[in-house]
Amino acid sequence: MIDLTRRELARGAISIALLASAPRSFATEAASPGADTDFMNLVDPELRAAAATVMPLTETLAKMSPSTLVGIRASLDKMNPAPDQSVKITRRTVSGTRNQPDVVVYVINDKPGTRRPAIVHTHGGGYVLGTVAQDLPRLQATSASLDCVIVSVEYRLAPEVTYAGSVEDNYAALKWVFENADVLGVDNGKIAVMGESAGGGHAALLAIKARDRGEFPIAFQLLVYPMLDDRTGSVRQPPSHIGRIIWTPTANRFGWGSFLGVRPGTAAVPRGGVPARTRDLACLPPAYICVGSIDLFVEENITYASRLIDAGVATELSVVPGGFHGFDLGSPDAQIVKTFNNAKLAALRKAFATA
């Protein structure tokens, strides 16, 4: 794993730290000869078996449409792992904000009477798929490792609702955590946001929303291969060896179009729905962003980290050579995945210790 700190990014180390498989400009970089057929050679050897296994799912997601979503969601729901019975989970319903409906959240490892860190978590799924259930065992393990509370949000999915609704769902959860800190056993000064893929995009949007409203200060944002920019795969095309596994440019266009309610990559896109289109990133919480070098989101993640640094936000970026989108989910025993997960935990521990 390549760790790029704020200082290193500021010195321009990005250009020398990344693999050749992650060029700086999707718009201008041409794919190397043979890249279309040899992209699997760029996958880390520990991850190649998992990459081959998920190619049928990749093809399914690339063919998503409003008519196929129900079936895809049902199929994915059947794959959800069973939660750990030894770590407490409570399903709660919290009041919506700004005339929005109530929101279901899952509270993990709360201990009334204590003052511990907390994480507001948003799951992945391209803004159109996924539930809290898909992440419960991993969240339980995280809460146990860090001795913290995690509140994961069952936000509404697109296209049934656009970003305006789901962002408010997540904000309602954040508000509830702050207002119920004593009951949950939470230290209000140590509340982070965290998410993977579209959940990382939601976490970034939540951090921006919290800053703009000035009601509930967030201590840290952990963005795991976050989905940040609607222009990726629409007006900015990656080299042919990037974005080939799990989440492709085609899937990305569908996800963003559903989430925004307009065609992605156009002037009609509302800035409030896209973290990468937010003009001012100053005064956001410190960030840790991690992504694989052949993930579709690698370029936009690097750019967002650089912009955060330019805005004066303490930021660390980790790029994993040979990592594809969601690579950590299919090979939990691989050393590259263990290193990736340990780095995330270390970032959270440091953030909570210094908040």
XYZ file of N, CA and C in Angstrom, residues 41-233:
579
model
N -3.607 -8.585 -15.390
C -2.214 -8.648 -14.956
C -1.867 -7.525 -13.984
N -2.680 -6.473 -13.979
C -2.436 -5.350 -13.084
C -3.049 -5.562 -11.709
N -3.888 -6.588 -11.570
C -4.476 -6.917 -10.275
C -3.402 -7.543 -9.389
N -3.373 -7.154 -8.127
C -2.422 -7.766 -7.203
C -2.601 -9.285 -7.210
N -1.502 -10.052 -7.222
C -1.617 -11.516 -7.293
C -2.519 -12.124 -6.227
N -2.529 -11.545 -5.026
C -3.386 -12.077 -3.967
C -4.870 -11.883 -4.261
N -5.185 -10.989 -5.183
C -6.571 -10.620 -5.436
C -7.119 -11.181 -6.744
N -6.303 -11.848 -7.525
C -6.726 -12.248 -8.871
C -7.845 -13.278 -8.859
N -7.806 -14.212 -7.927
C -8.875 -15.213 -7.867
C -10.205 -14.547 -7.562
N -10.208 -13.611 -6.620
C -11.435 -12.895 -6.283
C -11.906 -12.043 -7.452
N -10.962 -11.422 -8.159
C -11.322 -10.597 -9.311
C -12.023 -11.423 -10.378
N -11.507 -12.613 -10.647
C -12.140 -13.483 -11.644
C -13.530 -13.909 -11.197
N -13.683 -14.137 -9.909
C -14.969 -14.595 -9.378
C -16.062 -13.547 -9.539
N -15.708 -12.273 -9.425
C -16.733 -11.224 -9.452
C -17.016 -10.686 -10.850
N -16.384 -11.210 -11.875
C -16.644 -10.688 -13.211
C -18.096 -10.855 -13.655
N -18.784 -11.970 -13.331
C -20.213 -12.043 -13.682
C -21.035 -10.942 -13.012
N -20.725 -10.632 -11.749
C -21.415 -9.539 -11.071
C -21.112 -8.217 -11.751
N -19.880 -8.033 -12.178
C -19.502 -6.821 -12.896
C -20.364 -6.632 -14.134
N -20.574 -7.705 -14.880
C -21.399 -7.635 -16.086
C -22.845 -7.309 -15.743
N -23.346 -7.871 -14.651
C -24.722 -7.593 -14.232
C -24.895 -6.129 -13.862
N -23.958 -5.593 -13.101
C -24.060 -4.201 -12.674
C -23.933 -3.244 -13.853
N -23.155 -3.626 -14.852
C -22.998 -2.771 -16.031
C -24.273 -2.699 -16.858
N -25.187 -3.645 -16.637
C -26.445 -3.677 -17.389
C -27.625 -3.185 -16.559
N -27.361 -2.536 -15.452
C -28.446 -2.063 -14.594
C -29.365 -1.096 -15.319
N -30.644 -1.189 -14.977
C -31.657 -0.276 -15.486
C -32.748 -0.202 -14.431
N -33.653 0.757 -14.530
C -34.743 0.810 -13.551
C -35.532 -0.488 -13.474
N -35.657 -1.189 -14.590
C -36.452 -2.420 -14.599
C -35.723 -3.605 -13.970
N -34.404 -3.559 -13.901
C -33.649 -4.687 -13.331
C -33.246 -4.471 -11.877
N -33.433 -3.282 -11.357
C -32.944 -2.972 -10.016
C -33.561 -3.850 -8.936
N -34.855 -4.072 -9.020
C -35.528 -4.856 -7.980
C -34.914 -6.246 -7.880
N -34.701 -6.882 -9.028
C -34.122 -8.216 -9.033
C -32.691 -8.235 -8.532
N -31.900 -7.235 -8.926
C -30.513 -7.175 -8.470
C -30.461 -6.953 -6.966
N -31.305 -6.067 -6.471
C -31.333 -5.824 -5.027
C -31.690 -7.093 -4.264
N -32.678 -7.813 -4.759
C -33.095 -9.045 -4.082
C -31.970 -10.076 -4.074
N -31.266 -10.187 -5.189
C -30.163 -11.150 -5.265
C -29.042 -10.785 -4.301
N -28.717 -9.500 -4.224
C -27.654 -9.064 -3.325
C -28.050 -9.237 -1.862
N -29.329 -9.012 -1.561
C -29.793 -9.174 -0.181
C -29.580 -10.602 0.317
N -29.703 -11.564 -0.586
C -29.521 -12.968 -0.196
C -28.072 -13.273 0.176
N -27.154 -12.400 -0.218
C -25.730 -12.616 0.046
C -25.274 -11.977 1.356
N -26.184 -11.266 2.044
C -25.780 -10.563 3.259
C -25.307 -11.538 4.334
N -24.179 -11.266 4.961
C -23.655 -12.164 5.997
C -24.425 -12.020 7.300
N -24.384 -13.043 8.110
C -25.047 -13.011 9.413
C -24.231 -12.160 10.380
N -24.889 -11.330 11.188
C -24.152 -10.517 12.157
C -23.590 -11.352 13.298
N -22.647 -10.780 13.987
C -22.018 -11.409 15.147
C -22.948 -11.255 16.349
N -23.392 -12.348 16.907
C -24.350 -12.295 18.006
C -23.738 -11.763 19.301
N -22.418 -11.680 19.356
C -21.773 -11.236 20.591
C -21.633 -9.721 20.692
N -21.910 -9.009 19.609
C -21.807 -7.550 19.612
C -23.200 -6.961 19.415
N -23.595 -6.122 20.317
C -24.954 -5.583 20.364
C -25.304 -4.762 19.125
N -26.494 -5.029 18.568
C -27.062 -4.227 17.481
C -28.500 -3.891 17.849
N -28.867 -2.619 17.706
C -30.235 -2.186 17.983
C -30.770 -1.414 16.787
N -31.950 -1.804 16.329
C -32.602 -1.081 15.236
C -33.431 0.048 15.831
N -33.218 1.259 15.343
C -33.940 2.422 15.853
C -34.528 3.208 14.690
N -35.587 3.928 14.971
C -36.176 4.844 14.000
C -36.023 6.257 14.531
N -35.421 7.124 13.725
C -35.175 8.499 14.161
C -35.979 9.456 13.291
N -36.264 10.606 13.836
C -37.081 11.593 13.134
C -36.330 12.178 11.954
N -37.027 12.346 10.846
C -36.432 12.972 9.682
C -36.260 14.462 9.882
N -35.466 15.083 9.031
C -35.250 16.523 9.090
C -35.905 17.190 7.895
N -36.301 18.446 8.090
C -36.802 19.283 6.996
C -37.918 18.608 6.208
N -38.916 18.133 6.936
C -40.124 17.529 6.354
C -39.865 16.213 5.623
N -38.758 15.582 5.901
C -38.459 14.275 5.325
C -38.974 13.178 6.260
N -39.211 11.972 5.747
C -39.733 10.885 6.588
C -38.712 10.407 7.618
N -39.206 9.625 8.579
C -38.323 9.048 9.585
C -37.296 8.123 8.926
N -36.209 7.894 9.628
C -35.081 7.138 9.091
C -34.743 5.987 10.037
N -34.491 4.820 9.472
C -34.058 3.668 10.262
C -32.534 3.677 10.364
N -32.041 3.487 11.569
C -30.600 3.354 11.786
C -30.338 2.096 12.604
N -29.136 1.578 12.484
C -28.712 0.428 13.279
C -27.575 0.877 14.185
N -27.791 0.752 15.475
C -26.828 1.196 16.477
C -26.018 -0.012 16.945
N -24.716 0.092 16.828
C -23.812 -1.011 17.157
C -22.940 -0.639 18.351
N -23.014 -1.463 19.397
C -22.074 -1.376 20.517
C -22.235 -0.113 21.356
N -23.469 0.374 21.531
C -23.662 1.520 22.412
C -23.604 1.078 23.879
N -23.106 1.959 24.724
C -22.982 1.675 26.158
C -23.351 2.932 26.932
N -24.622 3.053 27.328
C -25.048 4.232 28.085
C -24.180 4.442 29.324
N -23.932 5.715 29.612
C -23.140 6.032 30.788
C -21.661 6.170 30.518
N -21.239 5.920 29.288
C -19.831 6.083 28.918
C -19.684 7.287 27.992
N -18.459 7.639 27.670
C -18.183 8.704 26.702
C -17.127 8.184 25.731
N -17.603 7.593 24.636
C -16.714 6.953 23.676
C -16.883 7.584 22.302
N -15.925 7.365 21.410
C -16.075 7.867 20.040
C -17.253 7.201 19.327
N -17.697 7.841 18.259
C -18.789 7.291 17.453
C -18.515 7.522 15.980
N -19.080 6.643 15.167
C -18.988 6.754 13.711
C -20.394 6.698 13.137
N -20.741 7.675 12.313
C -21.965 7.607 11.514
C -21.563 7.008 10.171
N -22.124 5.846 9.864
C -21.699 5.072 8.700
C -22.773 5.057 7.624
N -22.335 5.142 6.369
C -23.240 5.030 5.223
C -22.713 3.947 4.285
N -23.577 3.000 3.943
C -23.163 1.838 3.149
C -22.982 2.176 1.673
N -22.304 1.271 0.971
C -22.092 1.432 -0.459
C -23.200 0.804 -1.284
N -23.056 0.943 -2.617
C -24.043 0.387 -3.530
C -24.372 1.287 -4.702
N -23.443 2.170 -5.060
C -23.640 2.991 -6.251
C -24.815 3.935 -6.177
N -25.274 4.246 -4.966
C -26.432 5.099 -4.698
C -27.753 4.429 -5.025
N -27.723 3.237 -5.615
C -28.964 2.576 -6.039
C -29.151 1.199 -5.413
N -28.137 0.693 -4.739
C -28.166 -0.661 -4.191
C -27.693 -0.642 -2.742
N -27.876 -1.777 -2.069
C -27.271 -1.987 -0.768
C -28.175 -1.685 0.403
N -27.819 -2.282 1.537
C -28.496 -2.055 2.810
C -27.452 -2.093 3.920
N -27.866 -1.676 5.094
C -26.974 -1.754 6.248
C -26.536 -3.191 6.504
N -27.435 -4.152 6.253
C -27.162 -5.557 6.585
C -25.897 -6.085 5.925
N -25.540 -5.561 4.762
C -24.369 -6.079 4.053
C -23.067 -5.820 4.814
N -23.085 -4.839 5.710
C -21.855 -4.430 6.387
C -21.824 -4.749 7.875
N -22.890 -5.303 8.424
C -22.974 -5.429 9.880
C -21.799 -6.169 10.524
N -21.392 -7.344 10.029
C -20.257 -8.007 10.690
C -18.979 -7.173 10.675
N -18.701 -6.506 9.558
C -17.496 -5.674 9.489
C -17.596 -4.482 10.438
N -18.779 -3.897 10.526
C -18.964 -2.770 11.435
C -18.868 -3.211 12.890
N -19.388 -4.385 13.177
C -19.263 -4.909 14.536
C -17.796 -5.110 14.907
N -17.023 -5.641 13.976
C -15.594 -5.847 14.236
C -14.879 -4.517 14.449
N -15.239 -3.514 13.654
C -14.636 -2.192 13.806
C -14.984 -1.582 15.152
N -16.247 -1.685 15.537
C -16.673 -1.103 16.816
C -15.972 -1.774 17.987
N -15.766 -3.083 17.881
C -15.074 -3.803 18.950
C -13.596 -3.427 19.001
N -12.967 -3.300 17.837
C -11.543 -2.963 17.788
C -11.262 -1.574 18.348
N -12.165 -0.645 18.070
C -11.954 0.745 18.468
C -12.683 1.119 19.749
N -13.480 0.195 20.281
C -14.322 0.482 21.445
C -15.136 1.753 21.204
N -15.874 1.736 20.108
C -16.672 2.893 19.736
C -18.090 2.463 19.382
N -18.958 3.445 19.256
C -20.322 3.231 18.795
C -20.362 3.488 17.292
N -21.087 2.664 16.561
C -21.303 2.911 15.138
C -22.801 2.964 14.874
N -23.225 3.990 14.177
C -24.621 4.136 13.772
C -24.656 4.113 12.251
N -25.220 3.057 11.690
C -25.271 2.909 10.236
C -26.669 3.255 9.740
N -26.729 4.020 8.667
C -27.980 4.629 8.219
C -28.596 3.846 7.060
N -29.863 3.509 7.194
C -30.608 2.870 6.100
C -31.233 3.975 5.252
N -30.369 4.718 4.586
C -30.850 5.843 3.783
C -31.632 5.346 2.565
N -32.500 6.201 2.059
C -33.300 5.835 0.888
C -32.427 5.807 -0.367
N -32.743 4.871 -1.236
C -31.949 4.664 -2.438
C -32.527 5.410 -3.632
N -31.667 5.710 -4.591
C -32.088 6.204 -5.894
C -32.449 4.988 -6.769
N -33.295 5.168 -7.772
C -33.925 6.411 -8.211
C -35.227 6.746 -7.490
N -35.614 5.943 -6.477
C -36.846 6.239 -5.748
C -36.802 7.627 -5.107
N -35.607 8.037 -4.704
C -35.409 9.382 -4.180
C -34.046 9.865 -4.665
N -33.921 11.143 -4.943
C -32.637 11.682 -5.385
C -31.780 12.054 -4.177
N -30.636 12.619 -4.463
C -29.680 12.988 -3.412
C -30.307 13.861 -2.330
N -31.242 14.726 -2.721
C -31.824 15.661 -1.754
C -32.496 14.933 -0.602
N -33.079 13.764 -0.885
C -33.719 12.990 0.166
C -32.738 12.180 0.982
N -31.828 11.472 0.327
C -30.918 10.591 1.070
C -29.892 11.371 1.879
N -29.475 12.523 1.397
C -28.557 13.347 2.187
C -29.227 13.786 3.486
N -30.511 14.117 3.416
C -31.240 14.486 4.633
C -31.412 13.289 5.564
N -31.571 12.092 5.004
C -31.633 10.890 5.846
C -30.370 10.779 6.694
N -29.239 10.957 6.054
C -27.966 10.825 6.760
C -27.760 11.955 7.761
N -28.216 13.132 7.397
C -28.103 14.260 8.331
C -28.983 14.036 9.557
N -30.151 13.441 9.344
C -31.034 13.135 10.472
C -30.358 12.179 11.445
N -29.626 11.208 10.903
C -28.904 10.265 11.763
C -27.804 10.974 12.547
N -27.066 11.849 11.878
C -26.021 12.613 12.559
C -26.616 13.455 13.686
N -27.701 14.118 13.392
C -28.388 14.950 14.387
C -28.811 14.108 15.584
N -29.353 12.938 15.318
C -29.829 12.054 16.385
C -28.683 11.597 17.274
N -27.543 11.278 16.683
C -26.389 10.853 17.476
C -25.941 11.974 18.408
N -25.835 13.177 17.888
C -25.427 14.303 18.727
C -26.429 14.555 19.851
N -27.705 14.516 19.516
C -28.729 14.851 20.505
C -28.973 13.734 21.509
N -28.495 12.535 21.221
C -28.674 11.396 22.124
C -27.338 10.833 22.598
N -26.339 11.680 22.633
C -24.993 11.231 22.986
C -24.949 10.589 24.371
N -25.636 11.166 25.334
C -25.604 10.613 26.689
C -26.219 9.222 26.736
N -27.326 9.046 26.033
C -28.007 7.749 26.018
C -27.151 6.698 25.321
N -26.463 7.106 24.264
C -25.641 6.175 23.490
C -24.267 5.944 24.106
N -23.866 6.823 25.010
C -22.519 6.734 25.557
C -21.479 7.275 24.607
N -21.769 8.436 24.008
C -20.921 9.009 22.961
C -20.323 10.336 23.418
N -19.073 10.540 23.072
C -18.391 11.816 23.260
C -18.651 12.671 22.025
N -19.394 13.763 22.199
C -19.775 14.601 21.061
C -18.587 15.212 20.327
N -17.446 15.247 20.958
C -16.270 15.802 20.298
C -15.518 14.798 19.452
N -15.997 13.546 19.445
C -15.300 12.485 18.718
C -16.270 11.694 17.846
N -16.971 12.406 16.982
C -17.915 11.768 16.068
C -17.380 11.890 14.646
N -17.171 10.753 14.006
C -16.654 10.701 12.640
C -17.738 10.221 11.689
N -17.510 10.438 10.400
C -18.353 9.846 9.361
C -17.487 8.898 8.547
N -18.100 7.836 8.052
C -17.358 6.809 7.318
C -18.283 6.153 6.304
N -17.739 5.823 5.147
C -18.522 5.095 4.160
C -17.637 4.524 3.078
N -18.174 3.552 2.375
C -17.473 2.873 1.296
C -18.202 3.112 -0.022
N -17.452 3.414 -1.079
C -18.025 3.589 -2.411
C -19.069 4.711 -2.388
N -20.314 4.427 -2.768
C -21.340 5.460 -2.677
C -21.509 5.928 -1.242
N -21.289 5.018 -0.284
C -21.326 5.417 1.118
C -20.233 6.408 1.452
N -19.077 6.282 0.780
C -18.028 7.271 0.940
C -18.441 8.610 0.362
N -19.156 8.566 -0.768
C -19.704 9.795 -1.318
C -20.698 10.432 -0.370
N -21.556 9.605 0.220
C -22.520 10.118 1.194
C -21.815 10.704 2.413
N -20.758 10.038 2.883
C -20.022 10.558 4.035
C -19.404 11.917 3.712
N -18.861 12.059 2.503
C -18.295 13.340 2.088
C -19.372 14.411 2.014
N -20.531 14.063 1.456
C -21.639 15.015 1.384
C -22.130 15.394 2.772
N -22.148 14.429 3.685
C -22.592 14.709 5.048
C -21.621 15.657 5.746
N -20.331 15.462 5.530
C -19.344 16.371 6.114
C -19.530 17.788 5.581
N -19.806 17.901 4.293
C -20.039 19.217 3.685
C -21.310 19.844 4.238
N -22.374 19.046 4.335
C -23.649 19.550 4.850
C -23.503 20.009 6.296
N -22.799 19.229 7.108
C -22.609 19.594 8.513
C -21.809 20.888 8.638
N -20.794 21.043 7.801
C -20.025 22.290 7.818
C -20.902 23.470 7.448
N -21.693 23.313 6.398
C -22.498 24.425 5.905
C -23.580 24.841 6.895
N -24.171 23.882 7.588
C -25.242 24.210 8.537
C -24.711 24.626 9.902
N -23.507 24.216 10.231
C -22.875 24.667 11.457
C -23.534 24.214 12.740
N -24.222 23.080 12.718
C -24.933 22.604 13.906
C -24.195 21.491 14.640
N -23.614 20.565 13.893
C -23.033 19.369 14.494
C -21.631 19.142 13.917
N -20.607 19.516 14.666
C -19.233 19.407 14.147
C -18.749 17.964 14.055
N -18.246 17.601 12.899
C -17.704 16.265 12.647
C -16.197 16.301 12.862
N -15.675 15.290 13.559
C -14.259 15.274 13.910
C -13.368 14.705 12.817
N -13.926 13.846 11.945
C -13.077 13.116 11.003
C -13.952 12.499 9.928
N -13.389 12.312 8.732
C -14.095 11.613 7.660
C -13.191 10.535 7.071
N -13.689 9.300 7.086
C -12.974 8.163 6.505
C -13.715 7.753 5.242
N -13.097 7.991 4.103
C -13.728 7.772 2.807
C -13.022 6.613 2.112
N -13.722 5.496 2.002
C -13.152 4.272 1.448
C -13.578 4.138 -0.007
N -12.617 4.178 -0.924
C -12.855 4.250 -2.370
C -14.171 4.971 -2.683
N -14.257 6.247 -2.271
C -15.528 6.967 -2.363
C -15.924 7.355 -3.788
N -17.221 7.395 -4.002
C -17.842 7.768 -5.274
C -18.140 9.264 -5.204
N -17.277 10.083 -5.817
C -17.273 11.519 -5.561
C -17.610 12.399 -6.752
N -17.511 11.885 -7.978
C -17.566 12.769 -9.145
C -18.393 12.150 -10.264
N -19.493 12.795 -10.621
C -20.383 12.289 -11.674
C -19.743 12.334 -13.050
N -18.660 13.072 -13.187
C -18.036 13.208 -14.504
C -17.182 11.999 -14.893
N -16.819 11.177 -13.905
C -16.061 9.962 -14.195
C -16.927 8.979 -14.977
N -16.476 8.622 -16.164
C -17.236 7.697 -16.999
C -18.280 8.363 -17.862
